[in-house]
Amino acid sequence: MLPTFQPRPSSRRSAWSLVELAVVLFIMGVLAAVTAPRYTATLARYRVEHAARRVAADLEQARTRARLQNLSLTIAFNLAGESYTVAGMRDLDSSRTTYMVNLAGPPYNCELASATFDADATPNAEDQNVTYSRWGIPDSAGSVFVRCGNLQREVRVRAVTGKLEIVE
């Protein structure tokens, strides 16, 4: 007859003590406190960069469309509404007939700090516009400032060339 195996009662404990649990929670709290500000700053930097690139891409798209379709297009920046529209361009995201981007909503969660163009009589007014001629030339030079938290980016439009650049 073969001997049967019987496990010996374990003298080890199978649960954590309250002190061990408190130490682990303390370490997790310290790590969270150290990484949270860095995460918040990284998220703000990502959002402001993304919003500035969106503004620059839409300005370039309006410029290109004006040249290709041989018509003038106006981009109207509404500072109070934190948005801008391009009349004559259809919005791809919805059934609206006017292309509109709201920078205050997701995924940007930024603000349209200011938009100033030389052709406008009053700088930093509620509404600022830039119009691209049918040759893709803007009616004036200008800047659009996008802010998220304490970070800000400027999108510059050059007068004659229409060249765009994003500046910190």
Tab-separated table of C-alpha atoms in Angstrom:
chain	number	residue	atom	x	y	z
A	1	MET	CA	0.000	0.000	0.000
A	2	LEU	CA	1.303	3.417	-0.977
A	3	PRO	CA	1.595	6.158	1.566
A	4	THR	CA	-0.943	8.955	1.111
A	5	PHE	CA	0.238	12.504	0.905
A	6	GLN	CA	-1.254	14.837	3.422
A	7	PRO	CA	-0.297	18.503	3.288
A	8	ARG	CA	1.150	19.873	6.443
A	9	PRO	CA	-0.661	22.760	7.987
A	10	SER	CA	1.001	25.965	6.896
A	11	SER	CA	2.460	28.166	9.492
A	12	ARG	CA	2.484	31.069	7.008
A	13	ARG	CA	-0.210	33.672	7.123
A	14	SER	CA	-2.250	34.230	3.990
A	15	ALA	CA	-3.453	37.808	4.536
A	16	TRP	CA	-1.825	41.227	4.715
A	17	SER	CA	-1.611	43.094	7.938
A	18	LEU	CA	-3.131	46.523	8.342
A	19	VAL	CA	0.343	48.077	8.585
A	20	GLU	CA	1.438	46.548	5.253
A	21	LEU	CA	-1.725	47.774	3.575
A	22	ALA	CA	-1.213	51.286	4.998
A	23	VAL	CA	2.398	51.381	3.734
A	24	VAL	CA	1.351	50.324	0.229
A	25	LEU	CA	-1.430	52.929	0.133
A	26	PHE	CA	0.977	55.612	1.370
A	27	ILE	CA	3.487	54.781	-1.387
A	28	MET	CA	0.730	54.852	-4.024
A	29	GLY	CA	-0.444	58.229	-2.714
A	30	VAL	CA	3.054	59.705	-2.909
A	31	LEU	CA	3.500	58.424	-6.477
A	32	ALA	CA	0.129	59.874	-7.495
A	33	ALA	CA	0.980	63.236	-5.913
A	34	VAL	CA	4.289	63.363	-7.773
A	35	THR	CA	2.930	62.340	-11.192
A	36	ALA	CA	-0.404	64.230	-11.244
A	37	PRO	CA	1.039	67.726	-11.943
A	38	ARG	CA	3.315	66.360	-14.641
A	39	TYR	CA	0.382	64.549	-16.263
A	40	THR	CA	-1.746	67.700	-16.150
A	41	ALA	CA	1.024	69.776	-17.758
A	42	THR	CA	1.561	67.170	-20.468
A	43	LEU	CA	-2.153	67.044	-21.210
A	44	ALA	CA	-2.354	70.855	-21.477
A	45	ARG	CA	0.674	70.924	-23.801
A	46	TYR	CA	-0.872	68.235	-26.007
A	47	ARG	CA	-4.202	70.074	-26.177
A	48	VAL	CA	-2.731	73.486	-27.043
A	49	GLU	CA	-0.450	71.962	-29.701
A	50	HIS	CA	-3.338	70.006	-31.187
A	51	ALA	CA	-5.621	73.066	-31.228
A	52	ALA	CA	-2.939	75.272	-32.848
A	53	ARG	CA	-2.278	72.636	-35.511
A	54	ARG	CA	-6.026	72.412	-36.185
A	55	VAL	CA	-6.283	76.177	-36.688
A	56	ALA	CA	-3.251	76.159	-39.003
A	57	ALA	CA	-4.575	73.188	-40.986
A	58	ASP	CA	-7.981	74.822	-41.431
A	59	LEU	CA	-6.416	78.099	-42.555
A	60	GLU	CA	-4.303	76.197	-45.080
A	61	GLN	CA	-7.328	74.220	-46.244
A	62	ALA	CA	-9.320	77.424	-46.804
A	63	ARG	CA	-6.393	78.935	-48.696
A	64	THR	CA	-6.046	75.882	-50.928
A	65	ARG	CA	-9.780	75.615	-51.519
A	66	ALA	CA	-9.961	79.307	-52.468
A	67	ARG	CA	-7.270	78.748	-55.118
A	68	LEU	CA	-8.700	75.488	-56.450
A	69	GLN	CA	-12.296	76.683	-56.654
A	70	ASN	CA	-11.392	80.198	-57.814
A	71	LEU	CA	-13.418	81.940	-55.106
A	72	SER	CA	-12.730	83.932	-51.969
A	73	LEU	CA	-13.201	82.304	-48.570
A	74	THR	CA	-13.489	84.043	-45.206
A	75	ILE	CA	-12.533	82.534	-41.868
A	76	ALA	CA	-14.376	84.283	-39.049
A	77	PHE	CA	-12.960	83.932	-35.526
A	78	ASN	CA	-15.511	84.382	-32.733
A	79	LEU	CA	-13.625	85.011	-29.492
A	80	ALA	CA	-16.712	84.947	-27.281
A	81	GLY	CA	-17.787	81.590	-28.680
A	82	GLU	CA	-14.252	80.156	-28.662
A	83	SER	CA	-14.831	79.074	-32.256
A	84	TYR	CA	-14.251	79.888	-35.890
A	85	THR	CA	-16.208	79.291	-39.065
A	86	VAL	CA	-15.368	79.055	-42.741
A	87	ALA	CA	-18.282	80.206	-44.851
A	88	GLY	CA	-18.604	78.315	-48.112
A	89	MET	CA	-17.057	75.124	-46.743
A	90	ARG	CA	-19.239	72.242	-45.641
A	91	ASP	CA	-18.647	70.759	-42.175
A	92	LEU	CA	-17.498	67.165	-42.525
A	93	ASP	CA	-18.404	66.219	-38.949
A	94	SER	CA	-22.084	67.105	-39.153
A	95	SER	CA	-24.829	68.142	-41.508
A	96	ARG	CA	-24.105	71.868	-41.067
A	97	THR	CA	-23.519	73.770	-44.270
A	98	THR	CA	-20.883	76.004	-42.667
A	99	TYR	CA	-17.597	74.579	-41.435
A	100	MET	CA	-17.252	75.346	-37.728
A	101	VAL	CA	-14.696	74.379	-35.070
A	102	ASN	CA	-15.313	74.920	-31.349
A	103	LEU	CA	-11.985	74.969	-29.502
A	104	ALA	CA	-13.646	75.063	-26.067
A	105	GLY	CA	-15.135	71.602	-26.505
A	106	PRO	CA	-13.495	68.198	-26.708
A	107	PRO	CA	-10.908	67.146	-27.733
A	108	TYR	CA	-9.216	70.554	-27.399
A	109	ASN	CA	-10.721	72.110	-24.244
A	110	CYS	CA	-8.778	75.283	-25.030
A	111	GLU	CA	-9.730	78.890	-25.461
A	112	LEU	CA	-9.374	81.142	-28.460
A	113	ALA	CA	-7.371	83.826	-26.654
A	114	SER	CA	-7.220	86.371	-29.471
A	115	ALA	CA	-7.272	86.802	-33.207
A	116	THR	CA	-5.933	89.959	-34.822
A	117	PHE	CA	-5.692	90.767	-38.520
A	118	ASP	CA	-4.428	94.046	-40.022
A	119	ALA	CA	-7.458	94.637	-42.212
A	120	ASP	CA	-9.779	94.751	-39.197
A	121	ALA	CA	-10.256	98.198	-37.723
A	122	THR	CA	-10.452	97.218	-34.067
A	123	PRO	CA	-7.885	94.734	-32.763
A	124	ASN	CA	-9.125	92.090	-30.303
A	125	ALA	CA	-12.758	92.764	-31.180
A	126	GLU	CA	-15.215	89.932	-30.648
A	127	ASP	CA	-15.080	88.898	-34.298
A	128	GLN	CA	-11.965	88.899	-36.445
A	129	ASN	CA	-11.796	87.741	-40.051
A	130	VAL	CA	-9.243	86.832	-42.660
A	131	THR	CA	-10.298	86.407	-46.280
A	132	TYR	CA	-8.344	84.435	-48.846
A	133	SER	CA	-8.679	85.718	-52.397
A	134	ARG	CA	-9.337	83.377	-55.296
A	135	TRP	CA	-5.554	83.203	-55.720
A	136	GLY	CA	-5.102	82.033	-52.106
A	137	ILE	CA	-3.669	85.317	-50.874
A	138	PRO	CA	-4.897	86.566	-47.474
A	139	ASP	CA	-6.308	90.085	-47.288
A	140	SER	CA	-3.997	90.814	-44.345
A	141	ALA	CA	-1.394	89.376	-42.044
A	142	GLY	CA	-2.450	88.330	-38.609
A	143	SER	CA	-2.178	86.056	-35.633
A	144	VAL	CA	-4.452	83.658	-33.806
A	145	PHE	CA	-3.607	82.805	-30.195
A	146	VAL	CA	-4.811	79.546	-28.640
A	147	ARG	CA	-4.490	79.029	-24.865
A	148	CYS	CA	-4.894	75.966	-22.684
A	149	GLY	CA	-4.127	76.481	-19.019
A	150	ASN	CA	-1.014	78.613	-18.841
A	151	LEU	CA	0.302	77.460	-22.237
A	152	GLN	CA	-0.267	79.483	-25.382
A	153	ARG	CA	0.531	79.024	-29.080
A	154	GLU	CA	0.376	81.565	-31.882
A	155	VAL	CA	-0.595	80.746	-35.455
A	156	ARG	CA	0.791	83.455	-37.761
A	157	VAL	CA	-0.504	84.219	-41.233
A	158	ARG	CA	1.941	86.035	-43.521
A	159	ALA	CA	0.454	88.808	-45.654
A	160	VAL	CA	1.612	88.248	-49.227
A	161	THR	CA	2.535	84.579	-49.208
A	162	GLY	CA	-0.154	83.292	-46.868
A	163	LYS	CA	2.500	81.145	-45.215
A	164	LEU	CA	1.510	79.778	-41.818
A	165	GLU	CA	3.694	79.125	-38.820
A	166	ILE	CA	3.047	78.008	-35.264
A	167	VAL	CA	5.036	79.902	-32.644
A	168	GLU	CA	5.332	79.174	-28.914
